[in-house]
PDB file of C-alpha atoms in Angstrom:
ATOM      1  CA  UNK P   1      -9.093  24.899  17.945  1.00  0.00           C
ATOM      2  CA  UNK P   2     -12.269  24.745  15.932  1.00  0.00           C
ATOM      3  CA  UNK P   3     -12.227  21.678  13.570  1.00  0.00           C
ATOM      4  CA  UNK P   4     -14.602  20.894  10.681  1.00  0.00           C
ATOM      5  CA  UNK P   5     -14.823  17.055  10.072  1.00  0.00           C
ATOM      6  CA  UNK P   6     -15.470  16.169   6.238  1.00  0.00           C
ATOM      7  CA  UNK P   7     -16.537  12.864   6.452  1.00  0.00           C
ATOM      8  CA  UNK P   8     -18.220  11.389   9.695  1.00  0.00           C
ATOM      9  CA  UNK P   9     -17.697   7.657   9.210  1.00  0.00           C
ATOM     10  CA  UNK P  10     -15.857   5.340  11.491  1.00  0.00           C
ATOM     11  CA  UNK P  11     -12.740   7.367  11.056  1.00  0.00           C
ATOM     12  CA  UNK P  12     -14.369  10.836  11.468  1.00  0.00           C
ATOM     13  CA  UNK P  13     -15.913   9.510  14.725  1.00  0.00           C
ATOM     14  CA  UNK P  14     -12.463   8.447  16.011  1.00  0.00           C
ATOM     15  CA  UNK P  15     -10.863  11.743  14.958  1.00  0.00           C
ATOM     16  CA  UNK P  16     -13.734  13.511  16.898  1.00  0.00           C
ATOM     17  CA  UNK P  17     -12.890  11.415  20.059  1.00  0.00           C
ATOM     18  CA  UNK P  18      -9.291  12.129  19.881  1.00  0.00           C
ATOM     19  CA  UNK P  19      -9.837  15.998  19.068  1.00  0.00           C
ATOM     20  CA  UNK P  20     -12.227  16.334  22.031  1.00  0.00           C
ATOM     21  CA  UNK P  21      -9.701  14.700  24.449  1.00  0.00           C
ATOM     22  CA  UNK P  22      -7.006  17.200  23.280  1.00  0.00           C
ATOM     23  CA  UNK P  23      -9.244  20.166  24.094  1.00  0.00           C
ATOM     24  CA  UNK P  24     -10.550  21.123  20.644  1.00  0.00           C
ATOM     25  CA  UNK P  25     -14.005  21.882  19.398  1.00  0.00           C
ATOM     26  CA  UNK P  26     -15.943  20.343  16.425  1.00  0.00           C
ATOM     27  CA  UNK P  27     -17.895  22.995  14.557  1.00  0.00           C
ATOM     28  CA  UNK P  28     -19.109  20.784  11.549  1.00  0.00           C
ATOM     29  CA  UNK P  29     -19.650  16.927  11.018  1.00  0.00           C
ATOM     30  CA  UNK P  30     -20.139  16.795   7.251  1.00  0.00           C
ATOM     31  CA  UNK P  31     -21.825  13.942   5.675  1.00  0.00           C
ATOM     32  CA  UNK P  32     -23.137  13.228   2.237  1.00  0.00           C
ATOM     33  CA  UNK P  33     -26.396  14.333   3.463  1.00  0.00           C
ATOM     34  CA  UNK P  34     -25.394  17.663   4.943  1.00  0.00           C
ATOM     35  CA  UNK P  35     -24.123  20.957   3.810  1.00  0.00           C
ATOM     36  CA  UNK P  36     -20.876  22.910   4.459  1.00  0.00           C
ATOM     37  CA  UNK P  37     -22.770  25.243   6.798  1.00  0.00           C
ATOM     38  CA  UNK P  38     -20.348  25.873   9.792  1.00  0.00           C
ATOM     39  CA  UNK P  39     -17.274  25.559   7.736  1.00  0.00           C
ATOM     40  CA  UNK P  40     -16.440  29.161   7.965  1.00  0.00           C
ATOM     41  CA  UNK P  41     -16.245  28.944  11.826  1.00  0.00           C
ATOM     42  CA  UNK P  42     -13.358  26.402  11.544  1.00  0.00           C
ATOM     43  CA  UNK P  43      -9.563  27.142  12.099  1.00  0.00           C
ATOM     44  CA  UNK P  44      -8.965  23.861  10.177  1.00  0.00           C
ATOM     45  CA  UNK P  45     -10.705  20.929   8.431  1.00  0.00           C
ATOM     46  CA  UNK P  46      -9.980  17.208   8.415  1.00  0.00           C
ATOM     47  CA  UNK P  47     -11.374  15.447   5.469  1.00  0.00           C
ATOM     48  CA  UNK P  48     -11.692  11.474   5.731  1.00  0.00           C
ATOM     49  CA  UNK P  49     -14.508  11.189   3.287  1.00  0.00           C
ATOM     50  CA  UNK P  50     -14.721   8.965   0.079  1.00  0.00           C
ATOM     51  CA  UNK P  51     -12.954   9.561  -3.218  1.00  0.00           C
ATOM     52  CA  UNK P  52     -15.988  11.008  -5.013  1.00  0.00           C
ATOM     53  CA  UNK P  53     -16.263  13.664  -2.210  1.00  0.00           C
ATOM     54  CA  UNK P  54     -12.564  14.604  -1.528  1.00  0.00           C
ATOM     55  CA  UNK P  55     -12.005  17.119  -4.308  1.00  0.00           C
ATOM     56  CA  UNK P  56     -15.196  19.152  -3.581  1.00  0.00           C
ATOM     57  CA  UNK P  57     -14.483  18.915   0.061  1.00  0.00           C
ATOM     58  CA  UNK P  58     -10.747  20.317  -0.425  1.00  0.00           C
ATOM     59  CA  UNK P  59     -11.901  22.936  -2.875  1.00  0.00           C
ATOM     60  CA  UNK P  60     -14.711  24.269  -0.658  1.00  0.00           C
ATOM     61  CA  UNK P  61     -12.056  24.710   2.246  1.00  0.00           C
ATOM     62  CA  UNK P  62      -9.400  26.524   0.046  1.00  0.00           C
ATOM     63  CA  UNK P  63     -12.267  29.041  -1.424  1.00  0.00           C
ATOM     64  CA  UNK P  64     -13.457  29.401   2.351  1.00  0.00           C
ATOM     65  CA  UNK P  65      -9.867  30.050   3.410  1.00  0.00           C
ATOM     66  CA  UNK P  66      -9.903  27.090   5.835  1.00  0.00           C
ATOM     67  CA  UNK P  67      -6.791  25.054   6.242  1.00  0.00           C
ATOM     68  CA  UNK P  68      -7.397  21.380   5.156  1.00  0.00           C
ATOM     69  CA  UNK P  69      -5.953  18.138   5.986  1.00  0.00           C
ATOM     70  CA  UNK P  70      -6.974  15.251   3.899  1.00  0.00           C
ATOM     71  CA  UNK P  71      -6.593  11.410   4.491  1.00  0.00           C
ATOM     72  CA  UNK P  72      -8.994  10.459   1.783  1.00  0.00           C
ATOM     73  CA  UNK P  73      -7.289   8.372  -0.943  1.00  0.00           C
ATOM     74  CA  UNK P  74      -8.381   7.248  -4.421  1.00  0.00           C
ATOM     75  CA  UNK P  75      -8.710  10.690  -5.996  1.00  0.00           C
ATOM     76  CA  UNK P  76      -5.071  11.748  -6.731  1.00  0.00           C
ATOM     77  CA  UNK P  77      -5.685  12.130 -10.484  1.00  0.00           C
ATOM     78  CA  UNK P  78      -6.790  15.502  -9.320  1.00  0.00           C
ATOM     79  CA  UNK P  79      -4.035  16.140  -6.706  1.00  0.00           C
ATOM     80  CA  UNK P  80      -2.171  18.615  -8.820  1.00  0.00           C
ATOM     81  CA  UNK P  81      -5.525  20.666  -9.502  1.00  0.00           C
ATOM     82  CA  UNK P  82      -5.948  20.978  -5.759  1.00  0.00           C
ATOM     83  CA  UNK P  83      -2.103  22.015  -5.241  1.00  0.00           C
ATOM     84  CA  UNK P  84      -2.612  24.769  -8.087  1.00  0.00           C
ATOM     85  CA  UNK P  85      -5.928  25.758  -6.343  1.00  0.00           C
ATOM     86  CA  UNK P  86      -4.273  26.213  -2.794  1.00  0.00           C
ATOM     87  CA  UNK P  87      -1.410  28.260  -4.448  1.00  0.00           C
ATOM     88  CA  UNK P  88      -4.069  30.387  -6.162  1.00  0.00           C
ATOM     89  CA  UNK P  89      -5.969  30.895  -2.860  1.00  0.00           C
ATOM     90  CA  UNK P  90      -2.770  31.350  -0.802  1.00  0.00           C
ATOM     91  CA  UNK P  91      -4.179  28.349   1.313  1.00  0.00           C
ATOM     92  CA  UNK P  92      -2.843  25.615   3.479  1.00  0.00           C
ATOM     93  CA  UNK P  93      -3.207  21.966   2.440  1.00  0.00           C
ATOM     94  CA  UNK P  94      -1.658  18.643   3.580  1.00  0.00           C
ATOM     95  CA  UNK P  95      -2.439  15.528   1.834  1.00  0.00           C
ATOM     96  CA  UNK P  96      -1.323  12.109   3.392  1.00  0.00           C
ATOM     97  CA  UNK P  97      -1.992   8.698   2.147  1.00  0.00           C
ATOM     98  CA  UNK P  98      -1.484   7.689   5.824  1.00  0.00           C
ATOM     99  CA  UNK P  99      -1.241   9.872   9.031  1.00  0.00           C
ATOM    100  CA  UNK P 100       0.129   7.162  11.310  1.00  0.00           C
ATOM    101  CA  UNK P 101       3.415   8.036  12.776  1.00  0.00           C
ATOM    102  CA  UNK P 102       4.458   4.323  12.601  1.00  0.00           C
ATOM    103  CA  UNK P 103       3.536   4.413   8.904  1.00  0.00           C
ATOM    104  CA  UNK P 104       5.542   7.386   8.112  1.00  0.00           C
ATOM    105  CA  UNK P 105       8.555   5.983   9.908  1.00  0.00           C
ATOM    106  CA  UNK P 106       7.850   2.870   7.674  1.00  0.00           C
ATOM    107  CA  UNK P 107       7.901   5.129   4.497  1.00  0.00           C
ATOM    108  CA  UNK P 108      11.444   6.132   5.570  1.00  0.00           C
ATOM    109  CA  UNK P 109      12.498   2.593   6.228  1.00  0.00           C
ATOM    110  CA  UNK P 110      10.917   1.757   2.875  1.00  0.00           C
ATOM    111  CA  UNK P 111      12.944   4.407   0.820  1.00  0.00           C
ATOM    112  CA  UNK P 112      16.239   3.632   2.662  1.00  0.00           C
ATOM    113  CA  UNK P 113      15.816  -0.148   1.774  1.00  0.00           C
ATOM    114  CA  UNK P 114      14.912   0.564  -1.811  1.00  0.00           C
ATOM    115  CA  UNK P 115      18.194   2.641  -2.120  1.00  0.00           C
ATOM    116  CA  UNK P 116      20.186  -0.293  -0.824  1.00  0.00           C
ATOM    117  CA  UNK P 117      18.427  -3.055  -2.784  1.00  0.00           C
ATOM    118  CA  UNK P 118      18.918  -1.081  -5.910  1.00  0.00           C
ATOM    119  CA  UNK P 119      22.492  -2.456  -6.108  1.00  0.00           C
ATOM    120  CA  UNK P 120      21.224  -6.099  -6.223  1.00  0.00           C
ATOM    121  CA  UNK P 121      19.369  -6.893  -9.156  1.00  0.00           C
ATOM    122  CA  UNK P 122      18.739 -10.511  -8.124  1.00  0.00           C
ATOM    123  CA  UNK P 123      16.196  -9.368  -5.904  1.00  0.00           C
ATOM    124  CA  UNK P 124      12.624  -8.790  -7.284  1.00  0.00           C
ATOM    125  CA  UNK P 125      10.311  -6.453  -5.167  1.00  0.00           C
ATOM    126  CA  UNK P 126       6.543  -7.021  -4.451  1.00  0.00           C
ATOM    127  CA  UNK P 127       4.018  -5.766  -2.103  1.00  0.00           C
ATOM    128  CA  UNK P 128       0.916  -6.947  -0.314  1.00  0.00           C
ATOM    129  CA  UNK P 129      -1.717  -4.735   1.364  1.00  0.00           C
ATOM    130  CA  UNK P 130      -4.667  -5.826   3.338  1.00  0.00           C
ATOM    131  CA  UNK P 131      -7.479  -3.674   4.615  1.00  0.00           C
ATOM    132  CA  UNK P 132     -11.042  -3.941   5.638  1.00  0.00           C
ATOM    133  CA  UNK P 133     -13.840  -4.679   3.272  1.00  0.00           C
ATOM    134  CA  UNK P 134     -15.349  -1.090   3.402  1.00  0.00           C
ATOM    135  CA  UNK P 135     -12.257   0.190   1.712  1.00  0.00           C
ATOM    136  CA  UNK P 136     -13.174   1.549  -1.720  1.00  0.00           C
ATOM    137  CA  UNK P 137      -9.886   1.940  -3.499  1.00  0.00           C
ATOM    138  CA  UNK P 138      -7.239  -0.540  -4.394  1.00  0.00           C
ATOM    139  CA  UNK P 139      -4.377  -0.403  -4.063  1.00  0.00           C
ATOM    140  CA  UNK P 140      -4.335   1.527  -0.744  1.00  0.00           C
ATOM    141  CA  UNK P 141      -2.893   5.002  -0.868  1.00  0.00           C
ATOM    142  CA  UNK P 142      -0.387   3.926   1.394  1.00  0.00           C
ATOM    143  CA  UNK P 143       0.697   1.085  -0.909  1.00  0.00           C
ATOM    144  CA  UNK P 144       0.895   3.511  -3.777  1.00  0.00           C
ATOM    145  CA  UNK P 145       3.015   5.832  -1.695  1.00  0.00           C
ATOM    146  CA  UNK P 146       5.286   3.143  -0.833  1.00  0.00           C
ATOM    147  CA  UNK P 147       5.598   2.084  -4.499  1.00  0.00           C
ATOM    148  CA  UNK P 148       6.473   5.561  -5.502  1.00  0.00           C
ATOM    149  CA  UNK P 149       9.068   5.517  -2.822  1.00  0.00           C
ATOM    150  CA  UNK P 150      10.770   2.381  -4.194  1.00  0.00           C
ATOM    151  CA  UNK P 151      10.443   3.821  -7.864  1.00  0.00           C
ATOM    152  CA  UNK P 152      12.405   7.017  -6.878  1.00  0.00           C
ATOM    153  CA  UNK P 153      15.177   5.058  -5.676  1.00  0.00           C
ATOM    154  CA  UNK P 154      15.469   2.106  -8.000  1.00  0.00           C
ATOM    155  CA  UNK P 155      15.172   1.030 -11.520  1.00  0.00           C
ATOM    156  CA  UNK P 156      11.459   0.195 -11.086  1.00  0.00           C
ATOM    157  CA  UNK P 157       9.217   2.564 -13.363  1.00  0.00           C
ATOM    158  CA  UNK P 158       5.596   1.430 -12.679  1.00  0.00           C
ATOM    159  CA  UNK P 159       3.356  -0.361 -10.186  1.00  0.00           C
ATOM    160  CA  UNK P 160       0.418  -2.699 -10.951  1.00  0.00           C
ATOM    161  CA  UNK P 161      -2.104  -4.734  -9.161  1.00  0.00           C
ATOM    162  CA  UNK P 162      -1.224  -8.525  -9.173  1.00  0.00           C
ATOM    163  CA  UNK P 163      -4.025  -9.534 -11.598  1.00  0.00           C
ATOM    164  CA  UNK P 164      -3.368  -6.913 -14.060  1.00  0.00           C
ATOM    165  CA  UNK P 165      -1.586  -7.664 -17.438  1.00  0.00           C
ATOM    166  CA  UNK P 166       1.191  -5.728 -18.976  1.00  0.00           C
ATOM    167  CA  UNK P 167       3.731  -6.377 -16.188  1.00  0.00           C
ATOM    168  CA  UNK P 168       7.420  -6.156 -16.968  1.00  0.00           C
ATOM    169  CA  UNK P 169      10.894  -6.445 -15.051  1.00  0.00           C
ATOM    170  CA  UNK P 170      10.194  -2.678 -14.326  1.00  0.00           C
ATOM    171  CA  UNK P 171       6.791  -3.232 -12.555  1.00  0.00           C
ATOM    172  CA  UNK P 172       6.036  -3.527  -8.807  1.00  0.00           C
ATOM    173  CA  UNK P 173       3.380  -5.962  -8.334  1.00  0.00           C
ATOM    174  CA  UNK P 174       0.951  -5.074  -5.488  1.00  0.00           C
ATOM    175  CA  UNK P 175      -1.337  -7.658  -4.068  1.00  0.00           C
ATOM    176  CA  UNK P 176      -4.464  -5.706  -2.599  1.00  0.00           C
ATOM    177  CA  UNK P 177      -6.597  -7.906  -0.313  1.00  0.00           C
ATOM    178  CA  UNK P 178      -9.783  -7.028   1.456  1.00  0.00           C
ATOM    179  CA  UNK P 179     -10.559  -8.911   4.658  1.00  0.00           C
ATOM    180  CA  UNK P 180     -13.169  -8.097   7.324  1.00  0.00           C
ATOM    181  CA  UNK P 181     -11.928  -5.926  10.292  1.00  0.00           C
ATOM    182  CA  UNK P 182      -8.327  -5.514   9.211  1.00  0.00           C
ATOM    183  CA  UNK P 183      -7.467  -1.731   9.718  1.00  0.00           C
ATOM    184  CA  UNK P 184      -4.249  -1.940   7.423  1.00  0.00           C
ATOM    185  CA  UNK P 185      -1.193  -4.399   6.756  1.00  0.00           C
ATOM    186  CA  UNK P 186       1.596  -3.524   4.328  1.00  0.00           C
ATOM    187  CA  UNK P 187       4.369  -5.975   3.525  1.00  0.00           C
ATOM    188  CA  UNK P 188       7.249  -5.329   1.218  1.00  0.00           C
ATOM    189  CA  UNK P 189       9.252  -8.367  -0.033  1.00  0.00           C
ATOM    190  CA  UNK P 190      12.560  -8.390  -1.766  1.00  0.00           C
ATOM    191  CA  UNK P 191      12.824 -12.092  -3.120  1.00  0.00           C
ATOM    192  CA  UNK P 192      15.634 -13.954  -4.736  1.00  0.00           C
ATOM    193  CA  UNK P 193      16.275 -17.558  -5.523  1.00  0.00           C
ATOM    194  CA  UNK P 194      18.461 -17.821  -2.341  1.00  0.00           C
ATOM    195  CA  UNK P 195      16.574 -15.641   0.255  1.00  0.00           C
ATOM    196  CA  UNK P 196      14.007 -12.998   1.009  1.00  0.00           C
ATOM    197  CA  UNK P 197      13.899  -9.840   2.775  1.00  0.00           C
ATOM    198  CA  UNK P 198      10.793  -8.303   4.300  1.00  0.00           C
ATOM    199  CA  UNK P 199       9.676  -5.239   6.012  1.00  0.00           C
ATOM    200  CA  UNK P 200       6.064  -5.024   7.417  1.00  0.00           C
ATOM    201  CA  UNK P 201       3.742  -2.440   9.218  1.00  0.00           C
ATOM    202  CA  UNK P 202       0.572  -3.742  10.781  1.00  0.00           C
ATOM    203  CA  UNK P 203      -1.912  -1.353  12.218  1.00  0.00           C
ATOM    204  CA  UNK P 204      -3.710  -2.768  15.411  1.00  0.00           C
ATOM    205  CA  UNK P 205      -6.538  -0.141  15.065  1.00  0.00           C
ATOM    206  CA  UNK P 206      -7.369   3.301  13.620  1.00  0.00           C
ATOM    207  CA  UNK P 207      -6.491   5.450  16.305  1.00  0.00           C
ATOM    208  CA  UNK P 208      -2.906   5.997  14.973  1.00  0.00           C
ATOM    209  CA  UNK P 209      -4.349   7.273  11.699  1.00  0.00           C
ATOM    210  CA  UNK P 210      -6.836   9.603  13.693  1.00  0.00           C
ATOM    211  CA  UNK P 211      -4.155  10.996  16.114  1.00  0.00           C
ATOM    212  CA  UNK P 212      -1.917  11.743  13.202  1.00  0.00           C
ATOM    213  CA  UNK P 213      -4.513  13.515  11.319  1.00  0.00           C
ATOM    214  CA  UNK P 214      -5.305  15.702  14.414  1.00  0.00           C
ATOM    215  CA  UNK P 215      -1.603  16.372  15.174  1.00  0.00           C
ATOM    216  CA  UNK P 216      -1.110  17.457  11.236  1.00  0.00           C
ATOM    217  CA  UNK P 217      -4.260  19.711  11.816  1.00  0.00           C
ATOM    218  CA  UNK P 218      -2.696  21.341  14.915  1.00  0.00           C
ATOM    219  CA  UNK P 219       0.557  21.870  12.981  1.00  0.00           C
ATOM    220  CA  UNK P 220      -1.073  23.394   9.923  1.00  0.00           C
ATOM    221  CA  UNK P 221      -3.036  26.274  11.708  1.00  0.00           C
ATOM    222  CA  UNK P 222      -1.553  29.525  10.787  1.00  0.00           C
ATOM    223  CA  UNK P 223       0.596  28.195   7.984  1.00  0.00           C
ATOM    224  CA  UNK P 224       0.307  28.934   4.201  1.00  0.00           C
ATOM    225  CA  UNK P 225       1.447  26.317   1.523  1.00  0.00           C
ATOM    226  CA  UNK P 226       1.445  22.504   0.706  1.00  0.00           C
ATOM    227  CA  UNK P 227       2.848  20.176   3.008  1.00  0.00           C
ATOM    228  CA  UNK P 228       3.138  16.477   3.790  1.00  0.00           C
ATOM    229  CA  UNK P 229       3.625  14.395   7.038  1.00  0.00           C
ATOM    230  CA  UNK P 230       7.294  14.633   6.559  1.00  0.00           C
ATOM    231  CA  UNK P 231       7.090  18.291   7.281  1.00  0.00           C
ATOM    232  CA  UNK P 232       4.739  17.603  10.324  1.00  0.00           C
ATOM    233  CA  UNK P 233       6.969  15.093  11.693  1.00  0.00           C
ATOM    234  CA  UNK P 234      10.292  16.861  10.613  1.00  0.00           C
ATOM    235  CA  UNK P 235      11.568  13.522   9.088  1.00  0.00           C
TER     236      UNK P 235
END
């Protein structure tokens, strides 16, 4: 399989290492200083860039008829536009806030726990996410996905960062911390006057994210449509 890497920072380099170890070929290593030359040779593209570049990267792939897997977060205000473009171009697109197998299992646990806890209004939910200092968006895309999972299964209607105003009993508070060399930690806490219930996912390194992205790319080749990691992992 020939892969175009859109974004060649730390994650892009780890994805390259894993892709090569699985017998794939890298035909493009796109940075902010380089062009899309070589994209047309790719069987699939993997985008781990920055929020300001993601939409252009995805658009370029869809217009070039290259299936695209995007793990860049912080651009979701334009997600529906990319879905519409994918449908118009009869393309193939997977967006994931987190491609780690463990995190996607964690998403399922989060949804189940939210459904159970919706019966017990004495518990107030909150969330903490910790990432490395190079992460540009806050809260993380993973935290937003977790919050959306809770909202879908409960009476919560919004999420907000811890220091933001205009919170009410229907708001999930997210504490976003940036600490050097932390790949990603997400904790969800249901707290009452009597006790607390927590679930937590801790990434030890970035390899899980990279492997999941390569697996998603392998799965997407030959397909048409818009998918998620639930489809890839049959969750």
